[in-house]
């Protein structure tokens, strides 16, 4: 009975994630930096389940050997190795096709946003310096918060190292899309598995702009007030989880799922699967801002096309103008940190 349940769960995950068959898949190494953390551990599990991954490299400053041993017992394709500490970071990264970075600390009681920024910005800068040295051609998926600043930090580090390729650096905003889909489906009373909602802008507070006017399937059942409430709930999704966990945790499981979904999309793009489109925070000319989240077509070199915003509702146009100042400030803060530290 237990084996039957496990098989059923595995099959369900693969159907839900739309994994490709591994039979004709090339060898792909994925490195997760911060693999022993609250996001990193479930992300490691989900990437181990992905048949597109042939080698899974798990890195953190502590506890990674145990996580790697645990995950390695799962009977899927990926060979798992654990790495710990600065001395092993280079080996963890060597030959990686995709690097996913959930490393960093969550905001804790008494910690200001500036405190959080300084800690995580320093971590990201160090990791990106190592990426530039050991796997400069890898796609980099940035999960570490604040994404609106950590992506510009990574870009500056890569520029300084002479390895920057704007097609290969992504801020993972997929959790905003996941939440928008879930909340929209619940309010519109449609099956969530068939829902799609683009989310643009950034990855914090009011910089998160779900485009419910472009949601599919379309719904006429939602009032202006409903759309305002759905927008706010999507923007405040992280706070909702923190409060539900009584301040003892943040959105780790849903973020791991979102990270695995986006990582899977990147691998499919690398493998030449056509028409892979996801929202992501990337270098952009869609607006006057240097980085912006919108739909991105993925391919063998990373970003094949940064797609436009399409037609916006009056509510969304207002939201777009409202978010620009805060998003620009976060971008500039990241650039300044990277250049001065």
mmCIF file of C-alpha atoms in Angstrom:
data_model
loop_
_atom_site.group_PDB
_atom_site.id
_atom_site.type_symbol
_atom_site.label_atom_id
_atom_site.label_comp_id
_atom_site.label_asym_id
_atom_site.label_seq_id
_atom_site.Cartn_x
_atom_site.Cartn_y
_atom_site.Cartn_z
ATOM 1 C CA UNK A 1 0.000 0.000 0.000
ATOM 2 C CA UNK A 2 2.791 2.408 0.973
ATOM 3 C CA UNK A 3 4.751 1.775 -2.253
ATOM 4 C CA UNK A 4 1.577 2.310 -4.260
ATOM 5 C CA UNK A 5 1.027 5.677 -2.563
ATOM 6 C CA UNK A 6 4.624 6.737 -3.204
ATOM 7 C CA UNK A 7 4.384 5.802 -6.885
ATOM 8 C CA UNK A 8 1.117 7.686 -7.153
ATOM 9 C CA UNK A 9 2.628 10.789 -5.512
ATOM 10 C CA UNK A 10 5.664 10.693 -7.811
ATOM 11 C CA UNK A 11 3.500 10.327 -10.906
ATOM 12 C CA UNK A 12 1.284 13.196 -9.737
ATOM 13 C CA UNK A 13 4.276 15.492 -9.231
ATOM 14 C CA UNK A 14 5.609 14.735 -12.694
ATOM 15 C CA UNK A 15 2.247 15.325 -14.344
ATOM 16 C CA UNK A 16 1.733 18.593 -12.449
ATOM 17 C CA UNK A 17 5.232 19.837 -13.268
ATOM 18 C CA UNK A 18 5.037 18.758 -16.932
ATOM 19 C CA UNK A 19 8.511 17.218 -16.838
ATOM 20 C CA UNK A 20 10.018 16.040 -20.103
ATOM 21 C CA UNK A 21 11.239 12.498 -20.506
ATOM 22 C CA UNK A 22 14.851 11.942 -19.456
ATOM 23 C CA UNK A 23 15.362 9.321 -22.187
ATOM 24 C CA UNK A 24 16.773 11.785 -24.731
ATOM 25 C CA UNK A 25 17.838 14.498 -22.294
ATOM 26 C CA UNK A 26 21.442 15.717 -22.236
ATOM 27 C CA UNK A 27 23.551 15.686 -19.106
ATOM 28 C CA UNK A 28 22.672 18.722 -16.978
ATOM 29 C CA UNK A 29 24.323 19.747 -13.712
ATOM 30 C CA UNK A 30 22.297 21.885 -11.305
ATOM 31 C CA UNK A 31 23.908 23.547 -8.284
ATOM 32 C CA UNK A 32 21.814 24.809 -5.376
ATOM 33 C CA UNK A 33 23.601 27.364 -3.171
ATOM 34 C CA UNK A 34 21.965 27.459 0.243
ATOM 35 C CA UNK A 35 20.759 23.869 -0.012
ATOM 36 C CA UNK A 36 20.515 23.217 3.727
ATOM 37 C CA UNK A 37 18.100 26.080 4.415
ATOM 38 C CA UNK A 38 14.348 26.299 4.664
ATOM 39 C CA UNK A 39 13.940 26.798 0.921
ATOM 40 C CA UNK A 40 17.038 24.874 -0.114
ATOM 41 C CA UNK A 41 16.065 21.504 1.336
ATOM 42 C CA UNK A 42 12.631 21.128 -0.308
ATOM 43 C CA UNK A 43 14.096 22.666 -3.488
ATOM 44 C CA UNK A 44 16.807 19.976 -3.460
ATOM 45 C CA UNK A 45 14.110 17.325 -3.111
ATOM 46 C CA UNK A 46 12.086 18.725 -6.016
ATOM 47 C CA UNK A 47 15.108 19.040 -8.299
ATOM 48 C CA UNK A 48 16.108 15.458 -7.435
ATOM 49 C CA UNK A 49 12.688 14.410 -8.757
ATOM 50 C CA UNK A 50 13.297 16.225 -12.053
ATOM 51 C CA UNK A 51 14.469 13.732 -14.720
ATOM 52 C CA UNK A 52 16.176 16.530 -16.670
ATOM 53 C CA UNK A 53 18.794 16.803 -13.885
ATOM 54 C CA UNK A 54 21.696 14.359 -14.194
ATOM 55 C CA UNK A 55 23.910 15.868 -11.483
ATOM 56 C CA UNK A 56 22.704 17.744 -8.401
ATOM 57 C CA UNK A 57 25.269 19.725 -6.450
ATOM 58 C CA UNK A 58 24.156 20.880 -2.993
ATOM 59 C CA UNK A 59 26.157 23.615 -1.259
ATOM 60 C CA UNK A 60 25.832 25.483 2.035
ATOM 61 C CA UNK A 61 28.015 26.748 4.842
ATOM 62 C CA UNK A 62 26.934 23.834 7.098
ATOM 63 C CA UNK A 63 24.808 20.661 7.228
ATOM 64 C CA UNK A 64 24.883 19.960 3.489
ATOM 65 C CA UNK A 65 26.427 16.454 3.724
ATOM 66 C CA UNK A 66 23.377 15.272 5.653
ATOM 67 C CA UNK A 67 20.925 16.842 3.230
ATOM 68 C CA UNK A 68 22.828 15.357 0.285
ATOM 69 C CA UNK A 69 22.928 11.882 1.849
ATOM 70 C CA UNK A 70 19.205 12.012 2.548
ATOM 71 C CA UNK A 71 18.196 13.209 -0.923
ATOM 72 C CA UNK A 72 20.669 10.878 -2.665
ATOM 73 C CA UNK A 73 18.717 7.808 -1.561
ATOM 74 C CA UNK A 74 15.781 8.756 -3.806
ATOM 75 C CA UNK A 75 15.723 6.468 -6.857
ATOM 76 C CA UNK A 76 15.788 9.071 -9.619
ATOM 77 C CA UNK A 77 18.341 9.977 -12.278
ATOM 78 C CA UNK A 78 20.328 12.758 -10.612
ATOM 79 C CA UNK A 79 23.570 11.901 -8.854
ATOM 80 C CA UNK A 80 23.807 13.989 -5.682
ATOM 81 C CA UNK A 81 26.882 15.446 -4.012
ATOM 82 C CA UNK A 82 27.043 17.688 -0.960
ATOM 83 C CA UNK A 83 29.571 20.466 -0.442
ATOM 84 C CA UNK A 84 30.186 22.577 2.632
ATOM 85 C CA UNK A 85 32.184 25.736 3.335
ATOM 86 C CA UNK A 86 34.157 28.170 1.214
ATOM 87 C CA UNK A 87 36.845 25.612 0.347
ATOM 88 C CA UNK A 88 34.339 23.402 -1.492
ATOM 89 C CA UNK A 89 32.299 26.097 -3.256
ATOM 90 C CA UNK A 90 34.378 25.980 -6.442
ATOM 91 C CA UNK A 91 33.993 22.217 -6.782
ATOM 92 C CA UNK A 92 30.254 22.529 -6.171
ATOM 93 C CA UNK A 93 29.950 24.991 -9.061
ATOM 94 C CA UNK A 94 32.389 23.475 -11.560
ATOM 95 C CA UNK A 95 30.583 22.551 -14.776
ATOM 96 C CA UNK A 96 27.128 23.685 -13.640
ATOM 97 C CA UNK A 97 24.557 24.441 -16.335
ATOM 98 C CA UNK A 98 22.122 26.011 -13.868
ATOM 99 C CA UNK A 99 22.819 27.634 -10.494
ATOM 100 C CA UNK A 100 19.884 28.286 -8.174
ATOM 101 C CA UNK A 101 20.535 30.611 -5.222
ATOM 102 C CA UNK A 102 18.156 30.470 -2.241
ATOM 103 C CA UNK A 103 21.032 31.314 0.153
ATOM 104 C CA UNK A 104 20.558 33.986 2.770
ATOM 105 C CA UNK A 105 18.666 34.631 5.972
ATOM 106 C CA UNK A 106 14.969 35.344 6.462
ATOM 107 C CA UNK A 107 13.923 38.511 8.232
ATOM 108 C CA UNK A 108 13.767 37.879 11.989
ATOM 109 C CA UNK A 109 12.024 39.790 14.800
ATOM 110 C CA UNK A 110 13.924 43.002 15.543
ATOM 111 C CA UNK A 111 15.786 42.918 12.228
ATOM 112 C CA UNK A 112 15.284 45.919 9.972
ATOM 113 C CA UNK A 113 14.984 45.570 6.215
ATOM 114 C CA UNK A 114 18.343 47.304 5.959
ATOM 115 C CA UNK A 115 19.903 44.702 8.267
ATOM 116 C CA UNK A 116 18.478 41.955 6.077
ATOM 117 C CA UNK A 117 19.707 43.658 2.930
ATOM 118 C CA UNK A 118 23.288 43.992 4.166
ATOM 119 C CA UNK A 119 23.523 40.332 5.197
ATOM 120 C CA UNK A 120 21.962 38.839 2.078
ATOM 121 C CA UNK A 121 23.670 41.284 -0.282
ATOM 122 C CA UNK A 122 27.049 40.237 1.083
ATOM 123 C CA UNK A 123 26.192 36.545 0.714
ATOM 124 C CA UNK A 124 25.000 37.011 -2.866
ATOM 125 C CA UNK A 125 28.073 39.021 -3.822
ATOM 126 C CA UNK A 126 30.392 36.298 -2.555
ATOM 127 C CA UNK A 127 28.506 33.501 -4.289
ATOM 128 C CA UNK A 128 28.338 35.379 -7.596
ATOM 129 C CA UNK A 129 32.068 36.058 -7.458
ATOM 130 C CA UNK A 130 32.565 32.285 -7.255
ATOM 131 C CA UNK A 131 30.090 31.659 -10.101
ATOM 132 C CA UNK A 132 32.012 34.086 -12.333
ATOM 133 C CA UNK A 133 35.180 32.137 -11.625
ATOM 134 C CA UNK A 134 33.969 28.526 -11.795
ATOM 135 C CA UNK A 135 30.909 28.391 -14.096
ATOM 136 C CA UNK A 136 30.639 31.725 -15.923
ATOM 137 C CA UNK A 137 28.345 30.325 -18.622
ATOM 138 C CA UNK A 138 25.729 28.905 -16.245
ATOM 139 C CA UNK A 139 22.194 30.228 -16.031
ATOM 140 C CA UNK A 140 21.730 31.871 -12.628
ATOM 141 C CA UNK A 141 18.352 31.792 -10.865
ATOM 142 C CA UNK A 142 18.279 34.313 -8.000
ATOM 143 C CA UNK A 143 15.872 33.525 -5.157
ATOM 144 C CA UNK A 144 17.748 35.310 -2.347
ATOM 145 C CA UNK A 145 15.819 38.358 -1.167
ATOM 146 C CA UNK A 146 15.482 41.215 -1.831
ATOM 147 C CA UNK A 147 15.426 40.030 -5.468
ATOM 148 C CA UNK A 148 14.866 43.617 -6.664
ATOM 149 C CA UNK A 149 18.366 44.363 -5.345
ATOM 150 C CA UNK A 150 20.185 41.016 -5.441
ATOM 151 C CA UNK A 151 19.773 40.626 -9.219
ATOM 152 C CA UNK A 152 21.436 44.025 -9.874
ATOM 153 C CA UNK A 153 24.162 43.044 -7.389
ATOM 154 C CA UNK A 154 24.812 39.843 -9.335
ATOM 155 C CA UNK A 155 24.903 41.786 -12.608
ATOM 156 C CA UNK A 156 27.516 44.194 -11.230
ATOM 157 C CA UNK A 157 29.668 41.348 -9.898
ATOM 158 C CA UNK A 158 29.576 39.607 -13.273
ATOM 159 C CA UNK A 159 30.339 42.862 -15.096
ATOM 160 C CA UNK A 160 33.390 43.416 -12.911
ATOM 161 C CA UNK A 161 34.558 39.867 -13.640
ATOM 162 C CA UNK A 162 33.962 40.306 -17.375
ATOM 163 C CA UNK A 163 31.445 37.440 -17.508
ATOM 164 C CA UNK A 164 28.087 39.257 -17.520
ATOM 165 C CA UNK A 165 25.508 37.977 -19.972
ATOM 166 C CA UNK A 166 22.093 39.544 -19.425
ATOM 167 C CA UNK A 167 20.481 36.495 -21.057
ATOM 168 C CA UNK A 168 21.687 34.228 -18.265
ATOM 169 C CA UNK A 169 20.647 36.100 -15.098
ATOM 170 C CA UNK A 170 17.125 35.690 -13.729
ATOM 171 C CA UNK A 171 15.307 36.901 -10.657
ATOM 172 C CA UNK A 172 12.848 34.169 -9.694
ATOM 173 C CA UNK A 173 9.420 35.808 -9.339
ATOM 174 C CA UNK A 174 7.508 32.588 -9.993
ATOM 175 C CA UNK A 175 6.024 32.511 -6.490
ATOM 176 C CA UNK A 176 4.107 35.698 -7.304
ATOM 177 C CA UNK A 177 2.676 33.930 -10.369
ATOM 178 C CA UNK A 178 1.860 30.799 -8.359
ATOM 179 C CA UNK A 179 -0.005 32.879 -5.778
ATOM 180 C CA UNK A 180 -1.825 34.947 -8.395
ATOM 181 C CA UNK A 181 -3.015 31.762 -10.121
ATOM 182 C CA UNK A 182 -4.200 30.211 -6.873
ATOM 183 C CA UNK A 183 -5.981 33.304 -5.563
ATOM 184 C CA UNK A 184 -7.585 34.092 -8.932
ATOM 185 C CA UNK A 185 -8.842 30.533 -9.387
ATOM 186 C CA UNK A 186 -10.399 30.557 -5.924
ATOM 187 C CA UNK A 187 -12.176 33.867 -6.459
ATOM 188 C CA UNK A 188 -13.255 33.199 -10.063
ATOM 189 C CA UNK A 189 -14.279 29.628 -9.193
ATOM 190 C CA UNK A 190 -12.307 28.045 -12.042
ATOM 191 C CA UNK A 191 -9.982 24.990 -11.946
ATOM 192 C CA UNK A 192 -6.569 26.228 -10.830
ATOM 193 C CA UNK A 193 -4.659 23.796 -13.055
ATOM 194 C CA UNK A 194 -5.821 25.625 -16.186
ATOM 195 C CA UNK A 195 -5.185 29.163 -14.918
ATOM 196 C CA UNK A 196 -2.449 31.495 -16.088
ATOM 197 C CA UNK A 197 -1.804 35.009 -14.749
ATOM 198 C CA UNK A 198 1.190 37.130 -15.819
ATOM 199 C CA UNK A 199 2.857 39.019 -12.959
ATOM 200 C CA UNK A 200 5.159 41.917 -13.817
ATOM 201 C CA UNK A 201 7.253 44.579 -12.065
ATOM 202 C CA UNK A 202 9.394 43.357 -9.204
ATOM 203 C CA UNK A 203 9.306 40.902 -6.317
ATOM 204 C CA UNK A 204 8.340 42.855 -3.199
ATOM 205 C CA UNK A 205 5.197 44.622 -2.007
ATOM 206 C CA UNK A 206 3.699 47.108 -4.449
ATOM 207 C CA UNK A 207 6.344 46.300 -7.076
ATOM 208 C CA UNK A 208 4.462 43.021 -7.629
ATOM 209 C CA UNK A 209 1.819 43.689 -10.290
ATOM 210 C CA UNK A 210 -0.446 40.787 -11.296
ATOM 211 C CA UNK A 211 -2.174 41.365 -14.629
ATOM 212 C CA UNK A 212 -5.563 39.842 -13.877
ATOM 213 C CA UNK A 213 -6.993 41.509 -16.988
ATOM 214 C CA UNK A 214 -4.862 39.044 -18.979
ATOM 215 C CA UNK A 215 -5.728 36.007 -16.844
ATOM 216 C CA UNK A 216 -6.889 32.860 -18.600
ATOM 217 C CA UNK A 217 -9.525 31.600 -18.497
ATOM 218 C CA UNK A 218 -11.089 35.069 -18.434
ATOM 219 C CA UNK A 219 -13.795 35.724 -15.866
ATOM 220 C CA UNK A 220 -16.575 38.299 -15.851
ATOM 221 C CA UNK A 221 -17.500 37.412 -12.284
ATOM 222 C CA UNK A 222 -14.893 39.647 -10.634
ATOM 223 C CA UNK A 223 -15.691 43.214 -9.621
ATOM 224 C CA UNK A 224 -13.234 46.103 -9.433
ATOM 225 C CA UNK A 225 -13.148 45.592 -5.668
ATOM 226 C CA UNK A 226 -12.365 41.890 -6.165
ATOM 227 C CA UNK A 227 -9.441 42.749 -8.451
ATOM 228 C CA UNK A 228 -8.073 45.311 -6.004
ATOM 229 C CA UNK A 229 -8.288 42.731 -3.210
ATOM 230 C CA UNK A 230 -6.668 40.004 -5.339
ATOM 231 C CA UNK A 231 -3.834 42.355 -6.282
ATOM 232 C CA UNK A 232 -3.188 43.251 -2.648
ATOM 233 C CA UNK A 233 -3.331 39.623 -1.528
ATOM 234 C CA UNK A 234 -0.788 38.654 -4.184
ATOM 235 C CA UNK A 235 1.489 41.504 -3.077
ATOM 236 C CA UNK A 236 1.110 40.545 0.601
ATOM 237 C CA UNK A 237 1.339 36.781 0.133
ATOM 238 C CA UNK A 238 4.637 36.517 1.974
ATOM 239 C CA UNK A 239 3.290 38.407 4.978
ATOM 240 C CA UNK A 240 0.241 36.136 5.018
ATOM 241 C CA UNK A 241 2.509 33.106 5.442
ATOM 242 C CA UNK A 242 4.745 34.749 8.063
ATOM 243 C CA UNK A 243 1.704 35.682 10.137
ATOM 244 C CA UNK A 244 0.211 32.192 9.789
ATOM 245 C CA UNK A 245 3.508 30.761 11.054
ATOM 246 C CA UNK A 246 3.370 33.194 13.983
ATOM 247 C CA UNK A 247 6.664 34.798 13.021
ATOM 248 C CA UNK A 248 8.535 31.485 13.213
ATOM 249 C CA UNK A 249 9.003 31.007 9.501
ATOM 250 C CA UNK A 250 8.386 32.352 6.036
ATOM 251 C CA UNK A 251 7.253 31.017 2.664
ATOM 252 C CA UNK A 252 9.758 28.198 2.263
ATOM 253 C CA UNK A 253 7.724 25.336 0.779
ATOM 254 C CA UNK A 254 5.798 27.354 -1.797
ATOM 255 C CA UNK A 255 9.000 29.212 -2.701
ATOM 256 C CA UNK A 256 10.820 25.899 -3.194
ATOM 257 C CA UNK A 257 8.025 24.740 -5.490
ATOM 258 C CA UNK A 258 8.163 27.995 -7.454
ATOM 259 C CA UNK A 259 11.954 27.754 -7.705
ATOM 260 C CA UNK A 260 11.695 24.199 -8.991
ATOM 261 C CA UNK A 261 9.094 25.215 -11.593
ATOM 262 C CA UNK A 262 11.319 28.010 -12.908
ATOM 263 C CA UNK A 263 14.436 25.830 -12.791
ATOM 264 C CA UNK A 264 12.613 23.189 -14.810
ATOM 265 C CA UNK A 265 11.622 25.829 -17.388
ATOM 266 C CA UNK A 266 15.261 26.934 -17.707
ATOM 267 C CA UNK A 267 16.409 23.351 -18.263
ATOM 268 C CA UNK A 268 13.748 22.802 -20.917
ATOM 269 C CA UNK A 269 14.883 25.984 -22.649
ATOM 270 C CA UNK A 270 18.517 24.843 -22.556
ATOM 271 C CA UNK A 271 17.432 21.526 -24.050
ATOM 272 C CA UNK A 272 15.687 23.240 -26.960
ATOM 273 C CA UNK A 273 12.074 22.659 -25.952
ATOM 274 C CA UNK A 274 10.091 25.331 -27.849
ATOM 275 C CA UNK A 275 7.718 27.963 -26.466
ATOM 276 C CA UNK A 276 8.861 27.938 -22.831
ATOM 277 C CA UNK A 277 7.547 31.186 -21.365
ATOM 278 C CA UNK A 278 7.739 32.245 -17.707
ATOM 279 C CA UNK A 279 7.730 35.565 -15.884
ATOM 280 C CA UNK A 280 11.098 36.636 -14.492
ATOM 281 C CA UNK A 281 12.963 39.722 -13.231
ATOM 282 C CA UNK A 282 15.608 40.383 -15.882
ATOM 283 C CA UNK A 283 17.533 43.153 -17.616
ATOM 284 C CA UNK A 284 14.842 44.819 -19.656
ATOM 285 C CA UNK A 285 13.838 47.643 -21.962
ATOM 286 C CA UNK A 286 10.107 47.012 -21.498
ATOM 287 C CA UNK A 287 9.984 50.121 -19.286
ATOM 288 C CA UNK A 288 12.521 52.847 -18.505
ATOM 289 C CA UNK A 289 13.779 50.728 -15.574
ATOM 290 C CA UNK A 290 16.982 48.719 -16.174
ATOM 291 C CA UNK A 291 15.503 45.551 -14.630
ATOM 292 C CA UNK A 292 11.869 44.509 -14.758
ATOM 293 C CA UNK A 293 9.796 41.352 -14.434
ATOM 294 C CA UNK A 294 7.685 40.327 -17.402
ATOM 295 C CA UNK A 295 7.085 37.270 -19.534
ATOM 296 C CA UNK A 296 10.330 35.855 -20.898
ATOM 297 C CA UNK A 297 10.780 33.258 -23.630
ATOM 298 C CA UNK A 298 13.512 30.802 -22.645
ATOM 299 C CA UNK A 299 15.894 29.036 -25.005
ATOM 300 C CA UNK A 300 19.302 27.443 -25.400
ATOM 301 C CA UNK A 301 21.144 30.641 -24.434
ATOM 302 C CA UNK A 302 18.780 31.633 -21.619
ATOM 303 C CA UNK A 303 16.585 34.601 -22.496
ATOM 304 C CA UNK A 304 15.447 34.418 -26.118
ATOM 305 C CA UNK A 305 12.929 37.231 -25.841
ATOM 306 C CA UNK A 306 11.804 39.673 -23.161
ATOM 307 C CA UNK A 307 8.139 40.101 -23.942
ATOM 308 C CA UNK A 308 6.084 43.276 -23.635
ATOM 309 C CA UNK A 309 3.322 44.007 -21.162
ATOM 310 C CA UNK A 310 0.378 43.800 -23.531
ATOM 311 C CA UNK A 311 -2.795 45.795 -22.929
ATOM 312 C CA UNK A 312 -3.270 46.889 -19.315
ATOM 313 C CA UNK A 313 -6.437 47.814 -17.454
ATOM 314 C CA UNK A 314 -6.765 51.221 -15.818
ATOM 315 C CA UNK A 315 -6.060 49.612 -12.438
ATOM 316 C CA UNK A 316 -2.906 47.970 -13.784
ATOM 317 C CA UNK A 317 -1.688 51.160 -15.464
ATOM 318 C CA UNK A 318 -2.044 52.941 -12.139
ATOM 319 C CA UNK A 319 -0.182 50.130 -10.380
ATOM 320 C CA UNK A 320 2.608 50.248 -12.946
ATOM 321 C CA UNK A 321 3.224 53.948 -12.383
ATOM 322 C CA UNK A 322 3.028 53.517 -8.603
ATOM 323 C CA UNK A 323 5.660 50.775 -8.463
ATOM 324 C CA UNK A 324 8.363 52.425 -10.577
ATOM 325 C CA UNK A 325 9.860 54.697 -7.931
ATOM 326 C CA UNK A 326 10.225 51.972 -5.309
ATOM 327 C CA UNK A 327 11.572 49.455 -7.804
ATOM 328 C CA UNK A 328 14.150 51.902 -9.165
ATOM 329 C CA UNK A 329 15.278 52.690 -5.622
ATOM 330 C CA UNK A 330 15.811 48.975 -4.889
ATOM 331 C CA UNK A 331 17.724 48.470 -8.128
ATOM 332 C CA UNK A 332 19.972 51.454 -7.420
ATOM 333 C CA UNK A 333 20.557 50.239 -3.872
ATOM 334 C CA UNK A 334 21.844 46.920 -5.208
ATOM 335 C CA UNK A 335 24.087 48.549 -7.803
ATOM 336 C CA UNK A 336 25.524 50.923 -5.191
ATOM 337 C CA UNK A 337 26.251 48.084 -2.763
ATOM 338 C CA UNK A 338 28.062 46.049 -5.425
ATOM 339 C CA UNK A 339 30.127 48.978 -6.628
ATOM 340 C CA UNK A 340 31.127 50.280 -3.187
ATOM 341 C CA UNK A 341 31.637 47.138 -1.149
#
